[in-house]
Coordinates of C-alpha atoms in Angstrom, one line a residue:
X170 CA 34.1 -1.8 19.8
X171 CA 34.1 -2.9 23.7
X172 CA 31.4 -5.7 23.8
X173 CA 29.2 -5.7 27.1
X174 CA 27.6 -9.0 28.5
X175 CA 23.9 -6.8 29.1
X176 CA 24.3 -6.4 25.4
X177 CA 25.2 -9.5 24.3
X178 CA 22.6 -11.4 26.4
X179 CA 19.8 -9.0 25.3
X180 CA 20.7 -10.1 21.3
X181 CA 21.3 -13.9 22.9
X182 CA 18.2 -13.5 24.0
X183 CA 16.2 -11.8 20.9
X184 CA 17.6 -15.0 18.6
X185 CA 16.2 -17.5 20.7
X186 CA 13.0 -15.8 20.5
X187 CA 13.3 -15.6 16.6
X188 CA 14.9 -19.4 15.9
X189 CA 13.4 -21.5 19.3
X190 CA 10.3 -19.6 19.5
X191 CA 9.6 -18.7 16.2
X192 CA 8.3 -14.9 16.3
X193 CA 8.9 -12.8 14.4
X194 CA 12.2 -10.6 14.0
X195 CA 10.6 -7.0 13.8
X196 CA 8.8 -7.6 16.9
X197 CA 10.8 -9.2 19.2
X198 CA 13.6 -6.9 18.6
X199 CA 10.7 -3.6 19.3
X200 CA 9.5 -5.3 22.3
X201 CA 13.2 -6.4 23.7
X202 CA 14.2 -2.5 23.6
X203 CA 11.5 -1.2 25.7
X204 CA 12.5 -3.7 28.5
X205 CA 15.2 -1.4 29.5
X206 CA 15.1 2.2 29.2
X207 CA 18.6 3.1 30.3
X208 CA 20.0 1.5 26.6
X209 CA 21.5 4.3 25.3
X210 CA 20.9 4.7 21.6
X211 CA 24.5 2.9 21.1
X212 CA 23.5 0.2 22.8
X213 CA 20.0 0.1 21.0
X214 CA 21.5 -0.1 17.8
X215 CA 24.2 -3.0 19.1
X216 CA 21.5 -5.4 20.1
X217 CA 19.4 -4.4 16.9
X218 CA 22.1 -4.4 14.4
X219 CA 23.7 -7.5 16.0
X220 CA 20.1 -9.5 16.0
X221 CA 19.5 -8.8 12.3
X222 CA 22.9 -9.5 11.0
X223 CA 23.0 -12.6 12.9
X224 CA 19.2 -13.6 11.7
X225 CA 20.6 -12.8 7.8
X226 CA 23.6 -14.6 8.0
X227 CA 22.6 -17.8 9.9
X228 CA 23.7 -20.4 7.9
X229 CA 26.8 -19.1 7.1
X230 CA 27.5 -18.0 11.0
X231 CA 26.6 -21.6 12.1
X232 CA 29.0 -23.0 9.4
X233 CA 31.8 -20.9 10.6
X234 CA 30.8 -21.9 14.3
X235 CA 30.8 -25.4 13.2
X236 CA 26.9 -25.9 14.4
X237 CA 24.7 -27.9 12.9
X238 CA 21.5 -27.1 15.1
X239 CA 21.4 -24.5 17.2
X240 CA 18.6 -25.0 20.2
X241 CA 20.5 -24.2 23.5
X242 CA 21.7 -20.8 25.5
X243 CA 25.8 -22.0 24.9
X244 CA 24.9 -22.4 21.2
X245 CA 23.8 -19.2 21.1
X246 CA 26.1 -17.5 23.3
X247 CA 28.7 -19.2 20.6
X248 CA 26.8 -17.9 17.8
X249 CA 27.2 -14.2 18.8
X250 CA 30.5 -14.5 19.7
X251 CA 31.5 -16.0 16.7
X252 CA 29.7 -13.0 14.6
X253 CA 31.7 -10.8 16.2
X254 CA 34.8 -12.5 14.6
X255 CA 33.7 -12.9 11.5
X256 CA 32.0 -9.3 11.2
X257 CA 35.0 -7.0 10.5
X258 CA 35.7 -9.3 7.6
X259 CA 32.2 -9.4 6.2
X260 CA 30.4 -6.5 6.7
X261 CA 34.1 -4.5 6.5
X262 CA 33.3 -2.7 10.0
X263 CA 35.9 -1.5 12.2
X264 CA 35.8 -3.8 15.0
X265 CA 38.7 -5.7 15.7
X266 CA 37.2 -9.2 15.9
X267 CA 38.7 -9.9 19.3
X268 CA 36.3 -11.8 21.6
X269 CA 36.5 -10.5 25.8
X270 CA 37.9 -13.5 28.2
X271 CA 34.3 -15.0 29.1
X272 CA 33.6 -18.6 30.4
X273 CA 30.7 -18.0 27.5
X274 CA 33.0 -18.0 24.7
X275 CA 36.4 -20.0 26.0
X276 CA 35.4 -22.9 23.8
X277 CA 35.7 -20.9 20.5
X278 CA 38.9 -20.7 18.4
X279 CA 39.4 -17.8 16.4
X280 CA 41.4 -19.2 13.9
X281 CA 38.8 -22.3 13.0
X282 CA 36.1 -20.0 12.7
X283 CA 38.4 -18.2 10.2
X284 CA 39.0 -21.3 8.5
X285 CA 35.8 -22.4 8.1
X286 CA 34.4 -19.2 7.0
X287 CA 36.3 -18.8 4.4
X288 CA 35.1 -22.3 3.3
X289 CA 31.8 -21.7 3.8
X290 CA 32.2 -18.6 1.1
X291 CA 33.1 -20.7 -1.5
X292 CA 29.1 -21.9 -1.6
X293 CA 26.6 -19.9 -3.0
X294 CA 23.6 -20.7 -0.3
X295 CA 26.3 -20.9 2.9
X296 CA 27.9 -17.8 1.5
X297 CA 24.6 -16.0 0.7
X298 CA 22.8 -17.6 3.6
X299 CA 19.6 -19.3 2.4
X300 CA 17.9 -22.6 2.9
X301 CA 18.6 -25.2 -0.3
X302 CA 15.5 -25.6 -1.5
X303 CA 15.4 -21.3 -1.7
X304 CA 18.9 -21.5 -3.6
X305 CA 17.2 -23.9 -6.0
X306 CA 14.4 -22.1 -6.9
X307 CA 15.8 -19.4 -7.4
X308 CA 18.2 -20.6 -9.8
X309 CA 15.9 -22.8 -11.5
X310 CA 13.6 -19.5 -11.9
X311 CA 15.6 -16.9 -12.3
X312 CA 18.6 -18.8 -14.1
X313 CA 21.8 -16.6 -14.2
X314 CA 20.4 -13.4 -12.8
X315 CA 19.6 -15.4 -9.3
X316 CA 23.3 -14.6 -8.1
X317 CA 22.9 -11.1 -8.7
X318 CA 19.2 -10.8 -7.1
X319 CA 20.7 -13.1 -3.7
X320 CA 23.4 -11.2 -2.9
X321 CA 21.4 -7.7 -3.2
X322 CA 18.4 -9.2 -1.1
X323 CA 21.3 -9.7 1.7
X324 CA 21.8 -5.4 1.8
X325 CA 20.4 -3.6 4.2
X326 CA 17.3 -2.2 3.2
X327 CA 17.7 1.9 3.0
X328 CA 14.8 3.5 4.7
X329 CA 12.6 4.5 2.4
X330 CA 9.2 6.9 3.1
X331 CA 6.5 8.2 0.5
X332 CA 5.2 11.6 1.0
X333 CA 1.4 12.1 1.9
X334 CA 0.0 14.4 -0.9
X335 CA -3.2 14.7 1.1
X336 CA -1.8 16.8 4.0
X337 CA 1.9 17.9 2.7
X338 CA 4.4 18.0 -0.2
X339 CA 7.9 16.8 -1.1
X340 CA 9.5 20.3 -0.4
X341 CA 7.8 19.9 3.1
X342 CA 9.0 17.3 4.1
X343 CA 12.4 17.2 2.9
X344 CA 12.9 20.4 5.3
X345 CA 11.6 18.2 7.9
X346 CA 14.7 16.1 7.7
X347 CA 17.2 19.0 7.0
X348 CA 19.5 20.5 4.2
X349 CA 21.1 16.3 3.6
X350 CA 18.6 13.9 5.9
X351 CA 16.4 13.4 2.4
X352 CA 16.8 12.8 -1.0
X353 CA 14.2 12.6 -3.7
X354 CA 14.1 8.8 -5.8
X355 CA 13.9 9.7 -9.9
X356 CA 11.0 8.4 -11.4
X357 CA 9.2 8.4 -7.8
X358 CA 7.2 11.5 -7.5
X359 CA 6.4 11.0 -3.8
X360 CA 9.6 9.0 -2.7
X361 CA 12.3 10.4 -0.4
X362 CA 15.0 8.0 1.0
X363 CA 16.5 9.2 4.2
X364 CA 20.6 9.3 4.3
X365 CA 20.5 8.3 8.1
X366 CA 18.7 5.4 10.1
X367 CA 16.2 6.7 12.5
X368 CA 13.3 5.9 14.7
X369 CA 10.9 8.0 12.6
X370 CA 7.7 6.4 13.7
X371 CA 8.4 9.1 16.8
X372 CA 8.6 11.7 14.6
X373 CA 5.7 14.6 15.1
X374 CA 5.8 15.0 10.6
X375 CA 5.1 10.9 11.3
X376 CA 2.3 11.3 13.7
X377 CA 0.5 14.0 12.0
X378 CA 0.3 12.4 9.0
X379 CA 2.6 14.2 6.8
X380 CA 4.5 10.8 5.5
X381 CA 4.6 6.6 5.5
X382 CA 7.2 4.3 5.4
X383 CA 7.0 2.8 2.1
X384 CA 10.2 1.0 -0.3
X385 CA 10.3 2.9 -3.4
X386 CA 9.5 -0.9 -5.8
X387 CA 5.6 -0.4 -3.6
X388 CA 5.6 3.0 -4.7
X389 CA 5.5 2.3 -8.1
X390 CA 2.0 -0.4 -7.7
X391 CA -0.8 2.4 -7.0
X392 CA 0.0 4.5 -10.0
X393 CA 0.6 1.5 -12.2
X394 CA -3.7 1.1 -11.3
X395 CA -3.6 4.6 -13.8
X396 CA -6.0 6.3 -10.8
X397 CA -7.4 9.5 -11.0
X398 CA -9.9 11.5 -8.7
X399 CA -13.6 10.6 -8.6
X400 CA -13.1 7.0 -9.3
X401 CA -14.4 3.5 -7.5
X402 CA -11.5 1.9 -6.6
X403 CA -10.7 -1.8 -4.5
X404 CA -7.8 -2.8 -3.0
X405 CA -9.0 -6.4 -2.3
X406 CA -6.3 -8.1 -0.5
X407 CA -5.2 -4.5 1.6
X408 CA -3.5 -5.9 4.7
X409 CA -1.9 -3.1 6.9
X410 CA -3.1 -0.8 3.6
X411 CA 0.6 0.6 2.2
X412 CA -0.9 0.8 -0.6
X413 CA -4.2 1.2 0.3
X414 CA -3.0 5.1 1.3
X415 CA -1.3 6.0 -1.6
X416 CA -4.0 5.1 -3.5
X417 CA -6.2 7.5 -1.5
X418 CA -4.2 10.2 -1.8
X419 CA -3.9 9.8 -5.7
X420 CA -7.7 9.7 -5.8
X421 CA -7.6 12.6 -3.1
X422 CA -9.9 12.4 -1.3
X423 CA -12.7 12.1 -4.3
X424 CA -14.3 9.1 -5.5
X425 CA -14.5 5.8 -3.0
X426 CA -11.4 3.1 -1.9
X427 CA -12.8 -0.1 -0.2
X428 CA -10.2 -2.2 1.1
X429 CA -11.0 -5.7 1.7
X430 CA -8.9 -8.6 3.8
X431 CA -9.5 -11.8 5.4
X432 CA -7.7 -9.9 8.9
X433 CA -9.8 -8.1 10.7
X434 CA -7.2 -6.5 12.7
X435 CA -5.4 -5.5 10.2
X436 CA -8.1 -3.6 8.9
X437 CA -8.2 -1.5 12.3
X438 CA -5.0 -0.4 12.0
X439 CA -5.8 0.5 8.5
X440 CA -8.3 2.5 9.9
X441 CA -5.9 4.4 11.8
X442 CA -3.6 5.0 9.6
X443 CA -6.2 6.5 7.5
X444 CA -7.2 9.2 9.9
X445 CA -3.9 10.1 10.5
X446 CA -3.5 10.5 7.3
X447 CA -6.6 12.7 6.4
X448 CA -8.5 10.2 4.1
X449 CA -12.1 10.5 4.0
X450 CA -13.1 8.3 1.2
X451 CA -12.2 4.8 2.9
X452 CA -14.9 1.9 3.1
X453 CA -13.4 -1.3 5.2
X454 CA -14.6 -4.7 5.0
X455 CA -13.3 -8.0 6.0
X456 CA -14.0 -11.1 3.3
X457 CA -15.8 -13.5 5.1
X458 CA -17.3 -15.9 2.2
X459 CA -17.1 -16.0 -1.6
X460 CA -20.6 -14.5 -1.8
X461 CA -18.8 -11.0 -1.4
X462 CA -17.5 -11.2 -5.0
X463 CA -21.1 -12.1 -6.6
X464 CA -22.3 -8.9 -4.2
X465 CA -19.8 -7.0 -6.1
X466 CA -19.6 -7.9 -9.6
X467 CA -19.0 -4.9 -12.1
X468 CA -18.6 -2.2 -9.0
X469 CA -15.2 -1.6 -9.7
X470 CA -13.2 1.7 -12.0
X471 CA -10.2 -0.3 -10.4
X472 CA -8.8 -3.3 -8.4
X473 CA -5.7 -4.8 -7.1
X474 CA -4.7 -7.6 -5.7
X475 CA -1.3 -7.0 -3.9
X476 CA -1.8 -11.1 -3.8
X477 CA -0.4 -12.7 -0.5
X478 CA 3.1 -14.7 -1.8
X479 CA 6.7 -16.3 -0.7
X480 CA 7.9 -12.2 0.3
X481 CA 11.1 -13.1 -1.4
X482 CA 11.5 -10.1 -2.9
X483 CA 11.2 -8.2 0.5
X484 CA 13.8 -10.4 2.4
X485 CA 16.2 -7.3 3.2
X486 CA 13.4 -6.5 5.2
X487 CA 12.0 -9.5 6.7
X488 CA 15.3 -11.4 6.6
X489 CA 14.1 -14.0 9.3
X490 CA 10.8 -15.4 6.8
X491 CA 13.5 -17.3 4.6
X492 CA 14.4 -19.7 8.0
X493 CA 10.8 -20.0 8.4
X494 CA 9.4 -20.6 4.8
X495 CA 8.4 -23.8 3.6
X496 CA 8.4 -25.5 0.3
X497 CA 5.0 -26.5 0.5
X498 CA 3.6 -23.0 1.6
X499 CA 5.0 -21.8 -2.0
X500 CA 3.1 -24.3 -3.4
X501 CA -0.2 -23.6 -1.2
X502 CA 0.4 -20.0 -1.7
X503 CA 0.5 -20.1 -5.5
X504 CA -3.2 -21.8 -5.4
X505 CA -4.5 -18.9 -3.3
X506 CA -3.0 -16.8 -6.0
X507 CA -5.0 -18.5 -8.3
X508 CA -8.1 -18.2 -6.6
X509 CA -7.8 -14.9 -6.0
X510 CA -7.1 -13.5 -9.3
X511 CA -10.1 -15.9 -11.0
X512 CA -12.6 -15.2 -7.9
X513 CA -11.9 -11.5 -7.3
X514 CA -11.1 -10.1 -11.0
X515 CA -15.0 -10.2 -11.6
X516 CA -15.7 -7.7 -9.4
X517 CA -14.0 -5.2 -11.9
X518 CA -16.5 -3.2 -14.6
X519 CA -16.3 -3.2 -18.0
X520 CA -13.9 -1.1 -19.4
X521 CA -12.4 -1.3 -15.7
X522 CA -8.8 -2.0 -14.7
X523 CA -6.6 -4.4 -12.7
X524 CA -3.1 -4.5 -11.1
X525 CA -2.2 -8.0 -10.2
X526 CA 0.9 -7.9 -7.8
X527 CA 3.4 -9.8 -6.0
X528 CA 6.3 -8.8 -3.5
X529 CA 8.4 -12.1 -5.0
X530 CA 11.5 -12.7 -7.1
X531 CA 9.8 -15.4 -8.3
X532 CA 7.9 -15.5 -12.0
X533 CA 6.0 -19.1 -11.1
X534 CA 4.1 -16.8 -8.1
X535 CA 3.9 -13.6 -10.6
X536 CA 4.4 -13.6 -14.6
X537 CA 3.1 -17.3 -15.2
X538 CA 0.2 -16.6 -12.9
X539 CA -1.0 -13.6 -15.3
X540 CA -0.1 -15.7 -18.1
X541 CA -2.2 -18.0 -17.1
X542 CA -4.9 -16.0 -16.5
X543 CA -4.6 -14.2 -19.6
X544 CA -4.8 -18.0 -21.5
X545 CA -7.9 -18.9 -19.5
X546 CA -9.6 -15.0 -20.0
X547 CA -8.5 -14.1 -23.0
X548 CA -11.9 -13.0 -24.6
X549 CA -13.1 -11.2 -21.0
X550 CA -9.7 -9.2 -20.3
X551 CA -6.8 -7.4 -22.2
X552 CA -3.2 -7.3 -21.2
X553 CA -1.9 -4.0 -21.0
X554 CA 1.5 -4.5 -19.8
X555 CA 3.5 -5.6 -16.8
X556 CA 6.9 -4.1 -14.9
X557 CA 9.4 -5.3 -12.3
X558 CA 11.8 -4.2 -9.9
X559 CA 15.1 -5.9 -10.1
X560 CA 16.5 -5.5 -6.3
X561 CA 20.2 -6.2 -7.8
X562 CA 19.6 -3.5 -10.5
X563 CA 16.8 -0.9 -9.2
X564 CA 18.3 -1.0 -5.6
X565 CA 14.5 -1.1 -4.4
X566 CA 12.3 -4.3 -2.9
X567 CA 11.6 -7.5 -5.7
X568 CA 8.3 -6.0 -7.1
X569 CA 6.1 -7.6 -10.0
X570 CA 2.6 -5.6 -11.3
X571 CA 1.0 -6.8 -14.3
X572 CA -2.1 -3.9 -15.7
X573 CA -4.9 -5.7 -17.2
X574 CA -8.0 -4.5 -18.6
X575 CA -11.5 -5.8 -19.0
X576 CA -12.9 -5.8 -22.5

């Protein structure tokens, strides 16, 4: 493919956002594309594919550009152009590697960054791309399986959308996508995984409600609650709310859903997302002291806590948080767990039901918490049972969701 300097600069320009600024992939891609509305969607999809290959294979495209930090506009000029040698090989696209004549990338030789990627392959956290500390953990943790998980958390996520019971129905939708566009996930009742990347938050179906985007592993967390209609139900640490809807359209639309988060802002846009999709039952309120949980005590059918955590098992999403994740976050993080589950399981009744959940690889963030809660709690709550997604052998996001019942 014929590279163009608009197109390279625009993806020169979204990394230094991502790696000197710190944002946030997802956004500065969006916001980069509307700047210039004559971007074909060829060109859309260069500076978008480009940005996120780049951001998931940092390490080992700074290896094979023989950069150690990379802070300046040459280093990343280098860095793209160097991508675009290496890409054919790795990603087995049909490009032929060749770099245009531009003062930008005279200083790289084709045949070192050959070399050295080939080097860099023969090391599991250059090859795979992750910090060291990451590569231990996971390998301490997950033991021989952690090669497996790695590598399949470096896939491009498929795009994955759950079906809104409340206003439509599988059938419905499907036709919405066309004879191939959609197929339906086994074992997912709601799940339909689209065969072609699209912008579907433009889509009217989209808009009026009819379907969210959702992985098929966060599908599975609301049913795991075992919800039915007419019960009280919390989703204490909601966010964006994900699973905050699904939930409300398996208690549809009878019984009550408060969702709960320290973000206020999130909470709007829950609120949103609700209307559009045709929930009437949702309460929202933001946790502002511990004195929330006394108020509540016993209120609860149902609670999860989708618990914040590390997001390692959603990295072929959010493939930038790995360069930005810190050692001692994991360890901050896995205190807040703690709190959470302790403070928050007691608003649950007796005879009620919890989901305790985590969107990490990791067991010391998910199985050992519930362990530990299980030693502390055992004459107060039963354990009913616990699943998790494997993204090397499910093909979905790293999911864990342990059921737990109060005595």
């Amino acid at each position: 493919m014929k590279l163009y300097k608009g197109l390279v600069a625009a993806t020169v320009e979204a990394l230094q956002h991502i790696f000197v600024k710190n944002r946030q992939a997802d956004r500065v891609v969006e916001q980069l594309l509307k700047t210039n509305k004559k971007w074909g969607a060829r060109d859309r999809a260069f500076i978008a594919g480009n940005t996120y290959e780049i951001v998931r294979w940092w390490r080992l495209v700074k290896f094979a550009a023989d950069i150690e930090k990379v802070s300046e506009p040459e280093e990343f000029w280098k860095i793209v152009g160097v991508w675009q040698i290496i890409k054919p090989l790795h990603l087995h696209t049909e490009d032929d590697g060749q770099l245009p004549e531009w003062p930008e990338f005279e200083d790289i030789n084709a045949e070192n960054v050959l070399v050295r990627y080939e080097e860099g392959l023969t090391v599991r956290k250059i090859a795979q791309s992750v910090p060291d500390w990451i590569d231990a953990i996971g390998e301490a943790e997950l033991g021989d399986d952690w090669d497996a998980e790695l590598a399949a958390l470096n896939q491009q996520a498929p795009v994955v959308i759950r079906v809104n019971t409340l206003k439509s129905n599988v059938a419905a939708v499907k036709e919405v996508f066309g004879e191939d566009g959609a197929t339906e996930i086994t074992g997912i009742p709601d799940a339909l995984v689209l065969k072609k990347r699209q912008n579907i938050l433009n889509h009217d179906a989209f808009k009026q409600g009819f379907f969210e985007v959702q992985d098929a592993g966060s599908q599975l967390i609301a049913p795991y609650l075992d919800i039915h209609p007419g019960l009280s139900v919390i989703d204490a640490c909601a966010g964006a709310g994900g699973k905050t809807l699904h939930i409300a359209s398996l208690l549809q639309n009878e019984g009550s859903i408060l969702a709960m988060d320290i973000e206020h802002h999130k909470l709007i846009e829950l609120e949103k997302r609700a209307g559009r999709n045709g929930v009437q039952n949702l309460q929202t309120m933001m946790i502002s002291s511990d004195k929330l949980f006394e108020a509540l005590a016993g209120t609860a059918d149902r609670l999860l806590l989708d618990v914040p955590c590390s997001g390692l098992g959603v990295l072929r999403r959010n493939p930038d948080s790995k360069w930005k994740l810190k050692p001692q976050f994991l360890e901050e993080i896995k205190k807040v767990q703690w709190q959470i589950l302790n403070h928050y399981s007691q608003m649950v009744k007796p005879g009620g039901k919890m989901v305790y959940a985590t969107c990490s690889v990791l067991p010391s963030e998910s199985e050992d918490q519930v362990k530990r809660f299980m030693k502390a709690n055992k004459r107060e709550w039963k354990f009913i049972s616990a699943h998790r997604t494997s993204v090397a052998k499910d093909g979905t996001d790293g999911f864990y969701m342990a059921l737990m019942q109060k005595k």
